[in-house]
XYZ file of C-alpha atoms in Angstrom:
289
model
C 117.652 235.173 26.446
C 114.881 232.640 25.559
C 111.792 233.682 24.066
C 109.634 230.607 23.595
C 108.872 228.726 26.645
C 109.817 225.744 25.763
C 113.101 227.082 25.526
C 112.875 227.175 29.731
C 111.705 223.829 30.136
C 109.540 220.959 27.942
C 107.153 218.701 28.636
C 105.896 219.624 32.284
C 102.688 218.335 33.660
C 100.970 220.737 35.585
C 98.341 218.768 37.798
C 101.234 215.685 38.118
C 103.131 218.598 40.539
C 100.052 220.074 42.077
C 98.855 219.975 45.753
C 96.385 216.464 45.643
C 94.658 217.291 49.177
C 91.079 218.709 49.212
C 91.096 222.477 49.260
C 88.438 223.339 51.718
C 88.880 227.352 51.183
C 87.084 226.609 47.081
C 83.170 225.516 46.687
C 82.960 221.738 45.863
C 85.615 219.729 48.423
C 87.623 219.977 44.724
C 91.401 218.432 44.772
C 94.425 221.389 43.842
C 94.323 220.028 40.533
C 90.551 219.958 40.489
C 90.421 223.497 41.288
C 93.139 224.730 39.129
C 91.658 223.028 36.142
C 88.081 224.145 36.799
C 89.725 228.047 36.808
C 91.472 227.583 33.665
C 88.306 226.428 31.807
C 86.105 229.027 33.054
C 89.003 231.833 32.924
C 88.794 230.988 28.598
C 85.163 231.502 28.847
C 85.730 235.112 30.174
C 87.036 238.221 28.582
C 90.394 238.796 30.164
C 90.120 236.079 32.563
C 87.401 238.471 34.523
C 83.996 237.092 35.392
C 82.048 240.123 36.457
C 79.072 237.984 38.080
C 79.946 236.354 40.435
C 83.558 238.595 40.646
C 86.318 236.119 39.701
C 89.576 237.037 38.369
C 90.896 234.106 37.568
C 93.890 235.162 36.436
C 94.979 236.398 39.488
C 93.506 233.189 41.606
C 95.178 230.498 39.311
C 98.888 232.550 40.042
C 98.521 233.146 43.074
C 97.430 229.522 44.254
C 99.418 227.553 41.500
C 102.425 229.070 43.379
C 101.272 227.720 46.508
C 99.881 224.581 45.199
C 102.657 223.582 43.199
C 106.231 225.226 43.796
C 105.618 226.198 47.906
C 103.959 222.035 47.511
C 106.815 220.630 45.917
C 109.652 221.888 47.419
C 108.197 222.009 51.279
C 106.161 218.788 50.978
C 108.402 216.610 48.582
C 111.576 217.617 47.880
C 112.865 219.234 51.234
C 110.672 216.561 53.163
C 110.292 212.920 51.828
C 113.640 213.378 49.656
C 114.941 214.167 52.081
C 114.348 211.735 55.118
C 116.731 209.444 56.006
C 115.497 206.250 54.472
C 115.340 208.117 50.951
C 117.511 207.638 48.006
C 120.879 208.128 49.079
C 123.696 211.047 47.999
C 126.460 208.174 47.065
C 124.888 207.300 43.700
C 124.139 209.786 40.339
C 120.863 211.051 40.173
C 121.068 209.137 36.862
C 123.228 207.051 34.492
C 125.457 209.683 33.034
C 124.455 212.657 35.793
C 126.904 214.430 37.603
C 124.992 214.971 40.497
C 123.376 212.943 43.473
C 120.036 212.142 44.058
C 120.264 214.517 46.686
C 121.780 217.383 45.266
C 118.718 216.863 42.465
C 115.743 217.073 45.110
C 117.985 219.954 46.670
C 118.263 222.037 43.794
C 114.302 221.326 42.644
C 113.244 222.692 45.593
C 115.122 226.197 45.268
C 114.064 226.134 41.663
C 110.475 226.249 43.489
C 111.479 229.481 45.805
C 112.187 231.346 42.606
C 115.808 233.662 43.968
C 118.183 234.538 41.251
C 121.394 233.394 41.345
C 122.682 236.031 42.234
C 120.658 237.798 44.329
C 122.526 237.305 47.773
C 124.265 239.896 47.016
C 121.442 242.013 45.988
C 119.703 244.851 48.226
C 116.195 243.709 48.393
C 114.857 246.629 46.118
C 117.318 245.474 43.395
C 115.892 241.969 43.964
C 112.180 243.354 43.409
C 112.708 245.089 40.945
C 114.407 242.617 38.928
C 111.186 240.933 38.408
C 109.628 244.337 37.366
C 111.590 244.712 34.803
C 113.364 248.175 35.927
C 116.673 247.047 36.953
C 117.827 244.715 34.037
C 121.595 245.665 35.004
C 121.225 244.652 38.191
C 119.317 241.071 36.974
C 122.635 240.721 33.828
C 125.219 239.364 36.197
C 127.344 238.550 33.130
C 127.178 241.234 31.174
C 126.224 240.000 28.045
C 123.193 242.390 27.609
C 120.561 239.612 28.090
C 119.027 238.442 30.691
C 118.646 234.690 31.070
C 115.910 233.426 32.864
C 117.351 230.359 33.908
C 119.751 231.694 36.487
C 118.797 236.168 35.870
C 115.034 236.429 37.332
C 113.315 236.448 40.578
C 110.341 234.243 40.704
C 107.450 233.360 42.540
C 107.775 233.906 46.218
C 111.280 235.093 46.215
C 110.027 237.987 44.939
C 107.054 238.565 47.344
C 109.940 237.873 49.536
C 111.918 240.835 48.449
C 108.939 243.223 47.770
C 107.863 242.539 51.753
C 112.160 242.996 52.841
C 112.466 246.257 50.712
C 110.234 247.911 53.526
C 113.000 247.300 55.864
C 111.471 245.187 58.488
C 111.782 241.769 57.709
C 115.156 239.507 56.086
C 112.884 236.605 53.910
C 114.439 236.387 51.087
C 118.183 235.910 52.118
C 117.591 234.025 55.019
C 115.373 231.527 52.159
C 118.384 232.174 49.885
C 121.134 231.688 52.314
C 119.722 228.242 54.100
C 119.252 226.937 50.468
C 122.864 227.860 49.690
C 124.193 226.468 52.986
C 122.131 222.907 52.834
C 123.303 222.641 49.370
C 127.374 222.855 50.491
C 126.458 220.121 53.663
C 125.036 217.517 50.512
C 127.930 219.198 48.136
C 130.572 218.495 51.333
C 130.034 214.708 51.571
C 131.552 214.130 47.873
C 129.489 211.938 46.559
C 129.021 209.755 50.207
C 126.420 208.620 51.929
C 125.457 211.515 54.617
C 126.499 211.472 58.390
C 124.355 211.666 61.373
C 125.273 215.022 61.692
C 124.952 216.251 58.126
C 121.052 215.334 58.272
C 120.793 216.833 60.973
C 122.355 220.236 60.367
C 120.218 219.660 56.905
C 117.134 219.522 58.814
C 118.064 222.584 60.597
C 118.086 224.622 57.235
C 114.968 223.296 56.169
C 113.096 224.301 59.362
C 113.997 228.048 58.542
C 113.308 227.392 54.466
C 110.193 225.724 56.038
C 108.714 228.714 58.432
C 110.320 232.086 56.415
C 108.312 231.006 53.440
C 105.026 230.178 55.343
C 105.649 233.891 56.086
C 106.043 235.047 52.952
C 102.636 233.548 52.036
C 101.098 234.754 55.675
C 102.223 238.289 54.172
C 100.919 238.127 51.159
C 97.694 237.169 51.934
C 97.614 240.410 54.762
C 98.873 242.546 52.333
C 96.190 241.475 49.934
C 93.272 241.179 52.791
C 94.088 245.138 53.338
C 93.559 246.185 49.862
C 90.118 244.260 49.833
C 89.387 245.875 52.889
C 90.426 249.456 51.372
C 88.895 248.069 48.195
C 85.267 248.128 50.411
C 85.576 251.358 51.855
C 85.958 253.155 47.916
C 83.243 251.052 47.248
C 80.310 251.935 49.865
C 81.607 255.905 49.113
C 81.353 255.660 45.830
C 80.813 252.813 43.554
C 81.616 251.711 39.690
C 82.469 249.533 37.769
C 86.468 250.326 37.167
C 86.042 249.722 41.467
C 84.312 246.856 41.960
C 87.279 244.946 39.340
C 90.243 246.625 41.395
C 87.714 244.849 44.389
C 87.484 241.608 42.487
C 91.776 241.520 41.656
C 92.515 242.282 44.929
C 89.994 239.545 45.923
C 91.285 237.104 43.711
C 94.982 237.533 45.330
C 93.861 237.549 48.473
C 91.688 234.076 48.030
C 95.022 232.781 46.366
C 97.174 233.198 48.939
C 94.658 232.142 52.038
C 94.419 228.902 49.819
C 98.203 228.377 48.895
C 98.585 228.492 52.656
C 97.167 225.823 53.075
C 99.169 223.607 50.736
C 102.277 223.619 52.593
C 103.781 220.552 55.046
C 101.641 221.959 58.196
C 97.771 221.917 59.009
C 97.013 224.723 60.145
C 93.777 223.806 61.370
C 91.837 226.039 63.054
C 93.295 229.077 61.571
C 92.549 227.785 57.737
C 89.004 227.100 59.050
C 89.192 231.121 59.783
C 90.875 232.092 56.934
C 88.587 231.008 55.192
C 85.657 232.019 57.010
C 86.574 235.491 57.042
C 87.733 235.792 53.063
C 84.350 233.628 51.888
C 84.005 231.527 48.618
C 83.805 234.792 46.481
C 83.553 238.852 47.134
C 80.425 240.100 48.060
C 79.026 241.630 44.906
C 76.915 245.032 44.733
């Protein structure tokens, strides 16, 4: 339905929404906004965003890291954390003058938006949800059957898409688990009918938040694991028969691995020793020939 970016959302400030802590997995002890700015500037100086002298595939690094440093961080460490805390703004006032939703409803919906699930995703199977993002099943995406896909309500994005990509293997259920927890939590807030949340409602809400946090973290960890496997296979191929194309594929997969590995470290919890090992094993760049 939308053909211009501003038809989806206007006036967004990427750096203002990015994880402000130091990114230990990237050279230079830069903060999250500094890392993204650095990557974007470097990408602009290369052909297609790939720098063969360093092996950095910037489109992959930027997109995978931003999904964590912006989407994941804002959801689990802001909207589902401080803004859902007992002492934060209450549920008995509109978000702003004239709004028909409360502050709590607004904060919860912000977090759900960052998750990226399509509004009717629970009525689809994992393969359908995966194919929506791949644009291989537009019939499944077009919920209201108007012949167009509304990117605001009929498209899976970001981590919700990756969740479906793992779930279609039949061994996990990340997409439905997280999306259902969001819907169940929203019912609790709406069920208060504009009144302050009770202690029981707050406790129930925290239970849904815990489910969201744990499973969202697993989706990113699955992504790290996936691309670590791809990098390993690429290295084997390069050892057997080097080519520029094979190196480019290796660099692409390493960029996805590195981006997701850094994203995993921008959530609510401190990964401690796990983060140290992850950063050292991944390295600061792909091995150059």
